[in-house]
Amino acid sequence: MENKELRFTKKALLKNAIPAYLGPFLMSGIPSFFLKDNELMHRSYSYIAIPSLIATVFCFIVLSYLHKKKVVLFNRILTALLFGILMGLLSMIIVEAFKLHTHTFDILLSSIIGGVIVTLMNPLRKDTDEKTL
């Protein structure tokens, strides 16, 4: 059984953030290495991996806050969908603000995936659901 107070710690944040950066980086960086595609290599560690990391950290902090306030949104899938849409909207705001239109697809997709994954991995549950982990 997992202690409900220990679900959203700094260690848990790192367990979510490190794969959020390394996963997209490796999935796009390895093929770019073998294809000798320098542009894709640059995008893999910047426009692909960083939005995923930022979305993961942002969603984790929001989920932690909601958990402390004992807010239970919906079931896991609907919450992930809600956070995915939220990350998509925030990504588009950032793309517009920083004029990153050439990288819209990379940023949008990566941030949505990062937000959805962290939300699925850290669901908000009622206190009675803690026993069913």
mmCIF file of C-alpha atoms in Angstrom:
data_model
loop_
_atom_site.group_PDB
_atom_site.id
_atom_site.type_symbol
_atom_site.label_atom_id
_atom_site.label_comp_id
_atom_site.label_asym_id
_atom_site.label_seq_id
_atom_site.Cartn_x
_atom_site.Cartn_y
_atom_site.Cartn_z
ATOM 1 C CA MET A 1 0.000 0.000 0.000
ATOM 2 C CA GLU A 2 1.285 3.420 -0.938
ATOM 3 C CA ASN A 3 1.144 6.287 1.526
ATOM 4 C CA LYS A 4 -1.080 8.968 0.031
ATOM 5 C CA GLU A 5 1.204 11.725 1.335
ATOM 6 C CA LEU A 6 4.218 10.302 -0.520
ATOM 7 C CA ARG A 7 2.684 10.157 -3.991
ATOM 8 C CA PHE A 8 3.763 13.653 -5.052
ATOM 9 C CA THR A 9 7.303 14.119 -3.750
ATOM 10 C CA LYS A 10 10.452 15.513 -5.334
ATOM 11 C CA LYS A 11 11.630 11.959 -5.922
ATOM 12 C CA ALA A 12 8.355 11.135 -7.677
ATOM 13 C CA LEU A 13 8.735 14.294 -9.758
ATOM 14 C CA LEU A 14 12.186 13.146 -10.894
ATOM 15 C CA LYS A 15 10.817 9.683 -11.682
ATOM 16 C CA ASN A 16 8.362 11.363 -14.028
ATOM 17 C CA ALA A 17 10.581 14.148 -15.394
ATOM 18 C CA ILE A 18 13.658 12.157 -16.387
ATOM 19 C CA PRO A 19 11.799 9.723 -18.665
ATOM 20 C CA ALA A 20 9.721 12.639 -20.002
ATOM 21 C CA TYR A 21 12.902 14.177 -21.372
ATOM 22 C CA LEU A 22 14.938 11.070 -22.208
ATOM 23 C CA GLY A 23 12.119 9.159 -23.915
ATOM 24 C CA PRO A 24 11.389 11.659 -26.696
ATOM 25 C CA PHE A 25 15.062 12.562 -26.979
ATOM 26 C CA LEU A 26 16.135 8.961 -27.529
ATOM 27 C CA MET A 27 13.190 8.079 -29.781
ATOM 28 C CA SER A 28 14.042 10.899 -32.158
ATOM 29 C CA GLY A 29 17.770 11.225 -31.460
ATOM 30 C CA ILE A 30 18.795 7.659 -32.223
ATOM 31 C CA PRO A 31 17.253 7.608 -35.718
ATOM 32 C CA SER A 32 18.714 11.051 -36.420
ATOM 33 C CA PHE A 33 22.159 9.745 -35.495
ATOM 34 C CA PHE A 34 21.903 6.805 -37.886
ATOM 35 C CA LEU A 35 20.366 8.934 -40.625
ATOM 36 C CA LYS A 36 23.008 11.627 -40.040
ATOM 37 C CA ASP A 37 20.221 14.211 -39.865
ATOM 38 C CA ASN A 38 21.615 17.146 -37.885
ATOM 39 C CA GLU A 39 18.339 19.096 -37.979
ATOM 40 C CA LEU A 40 16.401 16.210 -36.429
ATOM 41 C CA MET A 41 19.147 15.751 -33.833
ATOM 42 C CA HIS A 42 18.843 19.406 -32.833
ATOM 43 C CA ARG A 43 15.034 19.153 -32.675
ATOM 44 C CA SER A 44 15.231 15.944 -30.632
ATOM 45 C CA TYR A 45 16.899 17.553 -27.627
ATOM 46 C CA SER A 46 15.221 20.936 -27.941
ATOM 47 C CA TYR A 47 11.823 21.181 -29.627
ATOM 48 C CA ILE A 48 10.781 17.588 -28.943
ATOM 49 C CA ALA A 49 12.184 16.655 -25.524
ATOM 50 C CA ILE A 50 11.930 19.995 -23.702
ATOM 51 C CA PRO A 51 8.165 20.533 -24.261
ATOM 52 C CA SER A 52 7.532 17.027 -22.974
ATOM 53 C CA LEU A 53 9.602 17.771 -19.876
ATOM 54 C CA ILE A 54 7.888 21.109 -19.239
ATOM 55 C CA ALA A 55 4.418 19.609 -19.700
ATOM 56 C CA THR A 56 5.270 16.753 -17.351
ATOM 57 C CA VAL A 57 6.555 19.064 -14.623
ATOM 58 C CA PHE A 58 3.608 21.452 -15.035
ATOM 59 C CA CYS A 59 1.022 18.644 -14.901
ATOM 60 C CA PHE A 60 2.783 17.013 -11.957
ATOM 61 C CA ILE A 61 2.685 20.274 -9.992
ATOM 62 C CA VAL A 62 -1.008 20.797 -10.807
ATOM 63 C CA LEU A 63 -1.824 17.194 -9.884
ATOM 64 C CA SER A 64 0.113 17.588 -6.638
ATOM 65 C CA TYR A 65 -1.830 20.731 -5.785
ATOM 66 C CA LEU A 66 -5.159 19.056 -6.576
ATOM 67 C CA HIS A 67 -4.125 16.026 -4.529
ATOM 68 C CA LYS A 68 -3.312 18.206 -1.500
ATOM 69 C CA LYS A 69 -6.682 19.929 -1.836
ATOM 70 C CA LYS A 70 -8.303 16.476 -2.095
ATOM 71 C CA VAL A 71 -9.850 17.255 -5.467
ATOM 72 C CA VAL A 72 -10.910 14.226 -7.481
ATOM 73 C CA LEU A 73 -11.646 15.216 -11.055
ATOM 74 C CA PHE A 74 -12.915 12.335 -13.161
ATOM 75 C CA ASN A 75 -11.671 8.910 -13.916
ATOM 76 C CA ARG A 76 -8.109 8.508 -15.117
ATOM 77 C CA ILE A 77 -8.859 8.631 -18.856
ATOM 78 C CA LEU A 78 -10.993 11.778 -18.716
ATOM 79 C CA THR A 79 -8.432 13.539 -16.526
ATOM 80 C CA ALA A 80 -5.664 12.616 -18.981
ATOM 81 C CA LEU A 81 -7.778 13.898 -21.864
ATOM 82 C CA LEU A 82 -8.411 17.156 -19.998
ATOM 83 C CA PHE A 83 -4.701 17.635 -19.251
ATOM 84 C CA GLY A 84 -3.790 16.729 -22.851
ATOM 85 C CA ILE A 85 -6.109 19.436 -24.154
ATOM 86 C CA LEU A 86 -4.737 21.892 -21.592
ATOM 87 C CA MET A 87 -1.150 21.141 -22.653
ATOM 88 C CA GLY A 88 -2.122 21.539 -26.298
ATOM 89 C CA LEU A 89 -3.621 24.962 -25.618
ATOM 90 C CA LEU A 90 -0.628 26.084 -23.578
ATOM 91 C CA SER A 91 1.711 24.830 -26.319
ATOM 92 C CA MET A 92 -0.087 26.876 -28.925
ATOM 93 C CA ILE A 93 0.173 29.967 -26.719
ATOM 94 C CA ILE A 94 3.920 29.402 -26.367
ATOM 95 C CA VAL A 95 4.317 28.797 -30.109
ATOM 96 C CA GLU A 96 2.537 32.068 -30.835
ATOM 97 C CA ALA A 97 4.370 34.029 -28.133
ATOM 98 C CA PHE A 98 7.851 32.921 -29.183
ATOM 99 C CA LYS A 99 7.158 32.673 -32.939
ATOM 100 C CA LEU A 100 8.046 28.984 -33.153
ATOM 101 C CA HIS A 101 5.642 28.235 -36.008
ATOM 102 C CA THR A 102 8.124 26.028 -37.854
ATOM 103 C CA HIS A 103 8.227 23.668 -34.853
ATOM 104 C CA THR A 104 4.514 23.688 -33.994
ATOM 105 C CA PHE A 105 3.985 19.981 -34.667
ATOM 106 C CA ASP A 106 6.992 18.896 -32.571
ATOM 107 C CA ILE A 107 6.082 21.111 -29.627
ATOM 108 C CA LEU A 108 2.363 20.379 -29.708
ATOM 109 C CA LEU A 109 2.618 16.612 -29.964
ATOM 110 C CA SER A 110 5.422 16.301 -27.436
ATOM 111 C CA SER A 111 3.708 18.418 -24.794
ATOM 112 C CA ILE A 112 0.380 16.627 -25.202
ATOM 113 C CA ILE A 113 2.052 13.239 -24.829
ATOM 114 C CA GLY A 114 4.022 14.427 -21.773
ATOM 115 C CA GLY A 115 0.899 15.774 -20.093
ATOM 116 C CA VAL A 116 -1.183 12.695 -20.816
ATOM 117 C CA ILE A 117 1.456 10.241 -19.612
ATOM 118 C CA VAL A 118 2.101 11.977 -16.286
ATOM 119 C CA THR A 119 -1.640 12.244 -15.698
ATOM 120 C CA LEU A 120 -2.153 8.550 -16.395
ATOM 121 C CA MET A 121 0.768 7.613 -14.138
ATOM 122 C CA ASN A 122 -0.384 9.804 -11.212
ATOM 123 C CA PRO A 123 -4.163 9.636 -11.044
ATOM 124 C CA LEU A 124 -6.192 11.612 -8.526
ATOM 125 C CA ARG A 125 -8.115 9.172 -6.358
ATOM 126 C CA LYS A 126 -10.407 9.303 -3.395
ATOM 127 C CA ASP A 127 -8.837 8.362 -0.077
ATOM 128 C CA THR A 128 -10.731 5.076 -0.074
ATOM 129 C CA ASP A 129 -9.187 4.148 -3.423
ATOM 130 C CA GLU A 130 -5.666 4.261 -1.962
ATOM 131 C CA LYS A 131 -6.087 0.685 -0.712
ATOM 132 C CA THR A 132 -6.726 -0.650 -4.213
ATOM 133 C CA LEU A 133 -3.287 0.194 -5.620
#
